[in-house]
Amino acid sequence: MSMPFSDEDIYIAVKNHLPAIAEYVKGHGGDIRLFGVKDGKVYIQLTGACHGCSMSLLTTKMVVERKLKELIHPNLEVVNIEAGHENELPEGLYRGEEGEKEGLIDKIKKVF
């Protein structure tokens, strides 16, 4: 089954939900870096104390991926990129707009 959302849609949803999910990881001295999305796969990196931890794969699949599947779509896949392997990220990875798209609230603030 293909993903019914664009990489941009998934990226925005992940970016919005990731801070809450990262609270678990932060409780263990780590954090989550979002690289981007390609073909329904979310590319992240566990950082801090989670970097290189023997439980990092389990954390990626059972915490991050499971929660994002619940919140966004059951076919979503999360891939953890180990530090030093960033060159293995897929070509054409959606990383968000440069400087992120200006939100409606930001536009309104400029007017006033």
Short mmCIF file of N, CA, C and O in Angstrom, two decimals:
data_model
loop_
_atom_site.label_atom_id
_atom_site.label_comp_id
_atom_site.label_asym_id
_atom_site.label_seq_id
_atom_site.Cartn_x
_atom_site.Cartn_y
_atom_site.Cartn_z
N MET A 1 0.84 -1.19 0.00
CA MET A 1 0.00 0.00 0.00
C MET A 1 0.88 1.25 0.00
O MET A 1 1.81 1.36 0.78
N SER A 2 0.60 2.14 -0.91
CA SER A 2 1.42 3.34 -0.98
C SER A 2 0.95 4.38 0.04
O SER A 2 -0.14 4.30 0.58
N MET A 3 1.79 5.33 0.26
CA MET A 3 1.51 6.39 1.22
C MET A 3 0.59 7.42 0.57
O MET A 3 0.91 7.92 -0.50
N PRO A 4 -0.54 7.75 1.20
CA PRO A 4 -1.47 8.71 0.61
C PRO A 4 -1.09 10.18 0.81
O PRO A 4 -1.86 11.06 0.46
N PHE A 5 0.08 10.41 1.39
CA PHE A 5 0.52 11.77 1.67
C PHE A 5 1.81 12.06 0.94
O PHE A 5 2.62 11.17 0.72
N SER A 6 2.04 13.32 0.62
CA SER A 6 3.31 13.71 0.01
C SER A 6 4.39 13.73 1.08
O SER A 6 4.11 13.76 2.28
N ASP A 7 5.64 13.70 0.64
CA ASP A 7 6.76 13.80 1.58
C ASP A 7 6.68 15.10 2.38
O ASP A 7 6.98 15.12 3.56
N GLU A 8 6.23 16.16 1.73
CA GLU A 8 6.09 17.44 2.43
C GLU A 8 5.05 17.34 3.54
O GLU A 8 5.28 17.79 4.66
N ASP A 9 3.90 16.71 3.24
CA ASP A 9 2.85 16.55 4.26
C ASP A 9 3.37 15.74 5.45
O ASP A 9 3.13 16.09 6.61
N ILE A 10 4.08 14.67 5.14
CA ILE A 10 4.61 13.81 6.21
C ILE A 10 5.65 14.58 7.02
O ILE A 10 5.64 14.53 8.25
N TYR A 11 6.53 15.31 6.34
CA TYR A 11 7.57 16.08 7.03
C TYR A 11 6.94 17.07 8.02
O TYR A 11 7.37 17.15 9.17
N ILE A 12 5.93 17.78 7.57
CA ILE A 12 5.27 18.77 8.43
C ILE A 12 4.62 18.08 9.63
O ILE A 12 4.75 18.55 10.77
N ALA A 13 3.95 16.96 9.39
CA ALA A 13 3.30 16.23 10.49
C ALA A 13 4.34 15.71 11.48
O ALA A 13 4.17 15.84 12.70
N VAL A 14 5.42 15.14 10.97
CA VAL A 14 6.48 14.62 11.84
C VAL A 14 7.09 15.76 12.64
O VAL A 14 7.29 15.65 13.85
N LYS A 15 7.39 16.86 11.98
CA LYS A 15 8.00 18.00 12.65
C LYS A 15 7.10 18.51 13.79
O LYS A 15 7.60 18.90 14.84
N ASN A 16 5.79 18.46 13.59
CA ASN A 16 4.86 18.90 14.63
C ASN A 16 4.76 17.92 15.79
O ASN A 16 4.59 18.33 16.93
N HIS A 17 4.85 16.62 15.51
CA HIS A 17 4.70 15.60 16.55
C HIS A 17 6.01 15.21 17.23
O HIS A 17 5.99 14.70 18.34
N LEU A 18 7.13 15.43 16.57
CA LEU A 18 8.41 14.96 17.08
C LEU A 18 8.80 15.53 18.45
O LEU A 18 9.32 14.78 19.28
N PRO A 19 8.53 16.79 18.75
CA PRO A 19 8.92 17.29 20.08
C PRO A 19 8.29 16.50 21.23
O PRO A 19 8.97 16.22 22.22
N ALA A 20 7.04 16.11 21.10
CA ALA A 20 6.39 15.33 22.15
C ALA A 20 7.00 13.94 22.26
O ALA A 20 7.21 13.41 23.35
N ILE A 21 7.30 13.34 21.12
CA ILE A 21 7.91 12.01 21.10
C ILE A 21 9.33 12.07 21.66
O ILE A 21 9.77 11.17 22.36
N ALA A 22 10.02 13.15 21.37
CA ALA A 22 11.41 13.31 21.83
C ALA A 22 11.52 13.43 23.34
O ALA A 22 12.59 13.21 23.90
N GLU A 23 10.42 13.74 24.02
CA GLU A 23 10.45 13.86 25.48
C GLU A 23 10.94 12.55 26.11
O GLU A 23 11.69 12.57 27.07
N TYR A 24 10.49 11.41 25.58
CA TYR A 24 10.94 10.11 26.09
C TYR A 24 12.46 9.98 25.93
O TYR A 24 13.16 9.59 26.87
N VAL A 25 12.94 10.31 24.75
CA VAL A 25 14.37 10.19 24.45
C VAL A 25 15.17 11.17 25.32
O VAL A 25 16.23 10.82 25.83
N LYS A 26 14.64 12.37 25.51
CA LYS A 26 15.33 13.37 26.34
C LYS A 26 15.44 12.90 27.78
O LYS A 26 16.40 13.22 28.47
N GLY A 27 14.45 12.13 28.23
CA GLY A 27 14.48 11.57 29.58
C GLY A 27 15.63 10.60 29.78
O GLY A 27 16.00 10.27 30.91
N HIS A 28 16.22 10.13 28.68
CA HIS A 28 17.36 9.21 28.73
C HIS A 28 18.65 9.91 28.29
O HIS A 28 19.64 9.25 27.98
N GLY A 29 18.62 11.24 28.22
CA GLY A 29 19.81 12.00 27.89
C GLY A 29 20.08 12.15 26.40
O GLY A 29 21.18 12.51 25.99
N GLY A 30 19.07 11.89 25.58
CA GLY A 30 19.25 12.00 24.13
C GLY A 30 18.31 12.99 23.50
O GLY A 30 17.60 13.72 24.18
N ASP A 31 18.29 12.98 22.19
CA ASP A 31 17.38 13.83 21.43
C ASP A 31 17.20 13.20 20.05
O ASP A 31 17.87 12.21 19.72
N ILE A 32 16.31 13.78 19.26
CA ILE A 32 16.04 13.28 17.92
C ILE A 32 16.23 14.40 16.92
O ILE A 32 15.66 15.48 17.08
N ARG A 33 17.04 14.14 15.91
CA ARG A 33 17.26 15.10 14.83
C ARG A 33 16.49 14.59 13.60
O ARG A 33 16.65 13.44 13.20
N LEU A 34 15.68 15.44 13.02
CA LEU A 34 14.92 15.10 11.82
C LEU A 34 15.71 15.54 10.60
O LEU A 34 15.99 16.72 10.42
N PHE A 35 16.08 14.58 9.74
CA PHE A 35 16.78 14.90 8.50
C PHE A 35 15.80 15.23 7.39
O PHE A 35 15.99 16.17 6.65
N GLY A 36 14.75 14.42 7.26
CA GLY A 36 13.79 14.63 6.19
C GLY A 36 12.97 13.39 5.90
O GLY A 36 13.02 12.41 6.64
N VAL A 37 12.24 13.44 4.79
CA VAL A 37 11.33 12.36 4.40
C VAL A 37 11.52 12.06 2.92
O VAL A 37 11.67 12.96 2.10
N LYS A 38 11.49 10.78 2.59
CA LYS A 38 11.56 10.35 1.19
C LYS A 38 10.70 9.10 1.03
O LYS A 38 10.91 8.10 1.72
N ASP A 39 9.71 9.18 0.16
CA ASP A 39 8.84 8.04 -0.16
C ASP A 39 8.21 7.40 1.08
O ASP A 39 8.17 6.17 1.22
N GLY A 40 7.76 8.23 2.00
CA GLY A 40 7.09 7.73 3.20
C GLY A 40 8.03 7.23 4.28
O GLY A 40 7.59 6.73 5.30
N LYS A 41 9.33 7.37 4.09
CA LYS A 41 10.31 7.00 5.11
C LYS A 41 10.82 8.26 5.77
O LYS A 41 11.21 9.21 5.09
N VAL A 42 10.82 8.26 7.08
CA VAL A 42 11.28 9.39 7.87
C VAL A 42 12.71 9.09 8.33
O VAL A 42 12.97 8.06 8.95
N TYR A 43 13.63 9.98 8.00
CA TYR A 43 15.04 9.80 8.35
C TYR A 43 15.38 10.67 9.54
O TYR A 43 15.22 11.90 9.48
N ILE A 44 15.82 10.02 10.62
CA ILE A 44 16.16 10.71 11.86
C ILE A 44 17.55 10.30 12.30
O ILE A 44 18.17 9.40 11.73
N GLN A 45 18.01 10.96 13.36
CA GLN A 45 19.25 10.55 14.02
C GLN A 45 19.04 10.72 15.51
O GLN A 45 18.61 11.78 15.96
N LEU A 46 19.29 9.66 16.27
CA LEU A 46 19.26 9.75 17.72
C LEU A 46 20.59 10.34 18.16
O LEU A 46 21.65 9.89 17.72
N THR A 47 20.54 11.36 18.98
CA THR A 47 21.75 12.07 19.40
C THR A 47 21.91 12.01 20.91
O THR A 47 21.08 11.44 21.61
N GLY A 48 22.96 12.64 21.40
CA GLY A 48 23.21 12.66 22.84
C GLY A 48 23.55 11.27 23.36
O GLY A 48 24.23 10.50 22.69
N ALA A 49 23.03 10.93 24.52
CA ALA A 49 23.30 9.63 25.13
C ALA A 49 22.75 8.48 24.30
O ALA A 49 23.21 7.34 24.41
N CYS A 50 21.77 8.75 23.44
CA CYS A 50 21.17 7.70 22.61
C CYS A 50 22.06 7.33 21.43
O CYS A 50 21.92 6.24 20.87
N HIS A 51 22.95 8.23 21.03
CA HIS A 51 23.87 7.96 19.93
C HIS A 51 24.76 6.78 20.31
O HIS A 51 25.45 6.81 21.32
N GLY A 52 24.72 5.75 19.51
CA GLY A 52 25.58 4.60 19.74
C GLY A 52 25.10 3.65 20.83
O GLY A 52 25.72 2.63 21.08
N CYS A 53 23.98 3.94 21.46
CA CYS A 53 23.43 3.08 22.51
C CYS A 53 22.94 1.78 21.87
O CYS A 53 22.38 1.78 20.77
N SER A 54 23.15 0.68 22.55
CA SER A 54 22.72 -0.62 22.02
C SER A 54 21.20 -0.71 21.87
O SER A 54 20.70 -1.56 21.14
N MET A 55 20.48 0.17 22.53
CA MET A 55 19.02 0.16 22.46
C MET A 55 18.48 1.14 21.41
O MET A 55 17.28 1.30 21.29
N SER A 56 19.35 1.79 20.65
CA SER A 56 18.89 2.83 19.72
C SER A 56 17.96 2.28 18.64
O SER A 56 16.99 2.94 18.27
N LEU A 57 18.21 1.09 18.13
CA LEU A 57 17.32 0.51 17.12
C LEU A 57 15.95 0.24 17.72
O LEU A 57 14.93 0.55 17.11
N LEU A 58 15.94 -0.29 18.93
CA LEU A 58 14.67 -0.55 19.62
C LEU A 58 13.92 0.77 19.87
O LEU A 58 12.71 0.85 19.65
N THR A 59 14.64 1.80 20.29
CA THR A 59 14.02 3.11 20.52
C THR A 59 13.45 3.66 19.22
O THR A 59 12.33 4.17 19.20
N THR A 60 14.20 3.53 18.13
CA THR A 60 13.72 4.02 16.84
C THR A 60 12.43 3.33 16.44
O THR A 60 11.45 3.99 16.06
N LYS A 61 12.39 2.01 16.52
CA LYS A 61 11.24 1.25 16.04
C LYS A 61 10.08 1.22 17.03
O LYS A 61 8.93 1.39 16.65
N MET A 62 10.36 0.99 18.31
CA MET A 62 9.29 0.79 19.29
C MET A 62 8.79 2.08 19.94
O MET A 62 7.70 2.09 20.51
N VAL A 63 9.54 3.14 19.84
CA VAL A 63 9.09 4.41 20.41
C VAL A 63 8.75 5.39 19.29
O VAL A 63 7.59 5.78 19.13
N VAL A 64 9.74 5.77 18.51
CA VAL A 64 9.54 6.82 17.50
C VAL A 64 8.62 6.33 16.38
O VAL A 64 7.59 6.95 16.11
N GLU A 65 8.97 5.22 15.75
CA GLU A 65 8.18 4.75 14.61
C GLU A 65 6.76 4.37 15.05
O GLU A 65 5.79 4.72 14.38
N ARG A 66 6.63 3.65 16.14
CA ARG A 66 5.30 3.23 16.59
C ARG A 66 4.38 4.43 16.83
O ARG A 66 3.23 4.44 16.41
N LYS A 67 4.90 5.45 17.49
CA LYS A 67 4.07 6.62 17.79
C LYS A 67 3.73 7.39 16.52
O LYS A 67 2.58 7.83 16.34
N LEU A 68 4.69 7.57 15.62
CA LEU A 68 4.41 8.27 14.37
C LEU A 68 3.42 7.50 13.51
O LEU A 68 2.57 8.10 12.84
N LYS A 69 3.48 6.18 13.54
CA LYS A 69 2.49 5.37 12.82
C LYS A 69 1.09 5.60 13.38
O LYS A 69 0.12 5.70 12.63
N GLU A 70 0.98 5.69 14.69
CA GLU A 70 -0.31 5.94 15.33
C GLU A 70 -0.84 7.32 14.95
O GLU A 70 -2.03 7.49 14.68
N LEU A 71 0.04 8.31 14.94
CA LEU A 71 -0.36 9.70 14.74
C LEU A 71 -0.54 10.10 13.27
O LEU A 71 -1.34 10.97 12.97
N ILE A 72 0.21 9.48 12.37
CA ILE A 72 0.23 9.93 10.98
C ILE A 72 -0.33 8.88 10.02
O ILE A 72 -1.32 9.12 9.34
N HIS A 73 0.32 7.72 9.93
CA HIS A 73 -0.14 6.67 9.01
C HIS A 73 0.55 5.35 9.37
O HIS A 73 1.75 5.34 9.64
N PRO A 74 -0.20 4.24 9.33
CA PRO A 74 0.38 2.95 9.73
C PRO A 74 1.48 2.42 8.82
O PRO A 74 2.23 1.53 9.22
N ASN A 75 1.63 2.95 7.63
CA ASN A 75 2.68 2.48 6.72
C ASN A 75 3.96 3.29 6.82
O ASN A 75 4.91 3.04 6.08
N LEU A 76 4.00 4.25 7.71
CA LEU A 76 5.17 5.09 7.87
C LEU A 76 6.35 4.25 8.38
O LEU A 76 6.17 3.34 9.17
N GLU A 77 7.53 4.55 7.90
CA GLU A 77 8.73 3.86 8.35
C GLU A 77 9.73 4.90 8.83
O GLU A 77 9.87 5.96 8.23
N VAL A 78 10.42 4.59 9.92
CA VAL A 78 11.43 5.50 10.46
C VAL A 78 12.79 4.82 10.35
O VAL A 78 12.95 3.66 10.73
N VAL A 79 13.75 5.55 9.82
CA VAL A 79 15.10 5.05 9.63
C VAL A 79 16.05 5.92 10.45
O VAL A 79 16.07 7.14 10.28
N ASN A 80 16.83 5.28 11.33
CA ASN A 80 17.83 6.01 12.12
C ASN A 80 19.15 5.99 11.37
O ASN A 80 19.66 4.94 11.01
N ILE A 81 19.70 7.17 11.12
CA ILE A 81 20.99 7.30 10.46
C ILE A 81 22.05 7.51 11.53
O ILE A 81 21.99 8.48 12.28
N GLU A 82 22.97 6.59 11.61
CA GLU A 82 24.04 6.71 12.60
C GLU A 82 24.95 7.89 12.27
O GLU A 82 25.16 8.20 11.10
N ALA A 83 25.51 8.52 13.29
CA ALA A 83 26.44 9.63 13.09
C ALA A 83 27.60 9.16 12.22
O ALA A 83 28.11 8.05 12.37
N GLY A 84 27.99 10.00 11.29
CA GLY A 84 29.06 9.67 10.36
C GLY A 84 28.56 9.00 9.09
O GLY A 84 29.32 8.77 8.17
N HIS A 85 27.26 8.68 9.05
CA HIS A 85 26.67 8.02 7.87
C HIS A 85 25.66 8.93 7.17
O HIS A 85 24.84 8.45 6.40
N GLU A 86 25.73 10.22 7.46
CA GLU A 86 24.78 11.16 6.85
C GLU A 86 24.87 11.15 5.33
O GLU A 86 23.90 11.48 4.66
N ASN A 87 26.02 10.75 4.79
CA ASN A 87 26.18 10.68 3.34
C ASN A 87 25.34 9.55 2.73
O ASN A 87 25.21 9.46 1.52
N GLU A 88 24.74 8.71 3.57
CA GLU A 88 23.89 7.62 3.10
C GLU A 88 22.42 8.02 2.98
O GLU A 88 21.58 7.21 2.62
N LEU A 89 22.12 9.28 3.29
CA LEU A 89 20.75 9.76 3.14
C LEU A 89 20.37 9.70 1.66
O LEU A 89 21.21 9.97 0.80
N PRO A 90 19.13 9.36 1.36
CA PRO A 90 18.74 9.25 -0.05
C PRO A 90 18.73 10.59 -0.78
O PRO A 90 18.48 11.63 -0.17
N GLU A 91 18.98 10.52 -2.05
CA GLU A 91 18.92 11.72 -2.89
C GLU A 91 17.46 12.16 -2.99
O GLU A 91 16.55 11.34 -3.04
N GLY A 92 17.23 13.45 -3.04
CA GLY A 92 15.87 13.97 -3.17
C GLY A 92 15.08 13.95 -1.88
O GLY A 92 13.85 14.05 -1.89
N LEU A 93 15.77 13.86 -0.76
CA LEU A 93 15.13 13.86 0.56
C LEU A 93 14.44 15.20 0.78
O LEU A 93 15.05 16.25 0.60
N TYR A 94 13.15 15.15 1.17
CA TYR A 94 12.45 16.40 1.47
C TYR A 94 12.87 16.85 2.85
O TYR A 94 12.67 16.15 3.83
N ARG A 95 13.45 18.05 2.93
CA ARG A 95 13.98 18.57 4.20
C ARG A 95 13.25 19.81 4.68
O ARG A 95 13.76 20.53 5.53
N GLY A 96 12.12 20.10 4.14
CA GLY A 96 11.43 21.32 4.51
C GLY A 96 11.90 22.45 3.62
O GLY A 96 12.94 22.35 2.98
N GLU A 97 11.12 23.46 3.57
CA GLU A 97 11.49 24.63 2.77
C GLU A 97 12.66 25.32 3.45
O GLU A 97 12.79 25.31 4.66
N GLU A 98 13.49 25.94 2.66
CA GLU A 98 14.59 26.70 3.24
C GLU A 98 14.00 27.78 4.14
O GLU A 98 13.19 28.57 3.72
N GLY A 99 14.40 27.75 5.41
CA GLY A 99 13.88 28.72 6.35
C GLY A 99 12.44 28.43 6.76
O GLY A 99 11.81 29.24 7.40
N GLU A 100 11.90 27.25 6.36
CA GLU A 100 10.53 26.86 6.63
C GLU A 100 9.55 27.88 6.05
O GLU A 100 9.81 29.07 6.01
N LYS A 101 8.44 27.38 5.63
CA LYS A 101 7.41 28.26 5.07
C LYS A 101 6.89 29.18 6.16
O LYS A 101 6.71 28.78 7.29
N GLU A 102 6.67 30.39 5.76
CA GLU A 102 6.16 31.37 6.70
C GLU A 102 4.71 31.02 7.02
O GLU A 102 3.89 30.84 6.12
N GLY A 103 4.41 30.88 8.28
CA GLY A 103 3.06 30.54 8.70
C GLY A 103 2.13 31.74 8.66
O GLY A 103 2.57 32.89 8.58
N LEU A 104 0.85 31.47 8.71
CA LEU A 104 -0.17 32.52 8.68
C LEU A 104 0.01 33.50 9.84
O LEU A 104 -0.10 34.70 9.66
N ILE A 105 0.32 32.97 11.02
CA ILE A 105 0.51 33.84 12.20
C ILE A 105 1.67 34.81 11.95
O ILE A 105 1.57 35.99 12.26
N ASP A 106 2.76 34.31 11.35
CA ASP A 106 3.91 35.16 11.06
C ASP A 106 3.54 36.27 10.09
O ASP A 106 3.96 37.40 10.22
N LYS A 107 2.73 35.93 9.08
CA LYS A 107 2.29 36.94 8.11
C LYS A 107 1.42 38.00 8.76
O LYS A 107 1.55 39.19 8.47
N ILE A 108 0.54 37.58 9.65
CA ILE A 108 -0.34 38.52 10.35
C ILE A 108 0.49 39.46 11.22
O ILE A 108 0.25 40.66 11.27
N LYS A 109 1.49 38.90 11.92
CA LYS A 109 2.35 39.72 12.78
C LYS A 109 3.05 40.82 12.00
O LYS A 109 3.24 41.92 12.50
N LYS A 110 3.45 40.52 10.75
CA LYS A 110 4.12 41.52 9.92
C LYS A 110 3.19 42.67 9.58
O LYS A 110 3.63 43.80 9.41
N VAL A 111 1.92 42.37 9.40
CA VAL A 111 0.95 43.40 9.05
C VAL A 111 0.74 44.36 10.20
O VAL A 111 0.62 45.57 10.01
N PHE A 112 0.74 43.85 11.42
CA PHE A 112 0.51 44.69 12.59
C PHE A 112 1.80 45.03 13.21
O PHE A 112 2.36 45.45 13.88
#
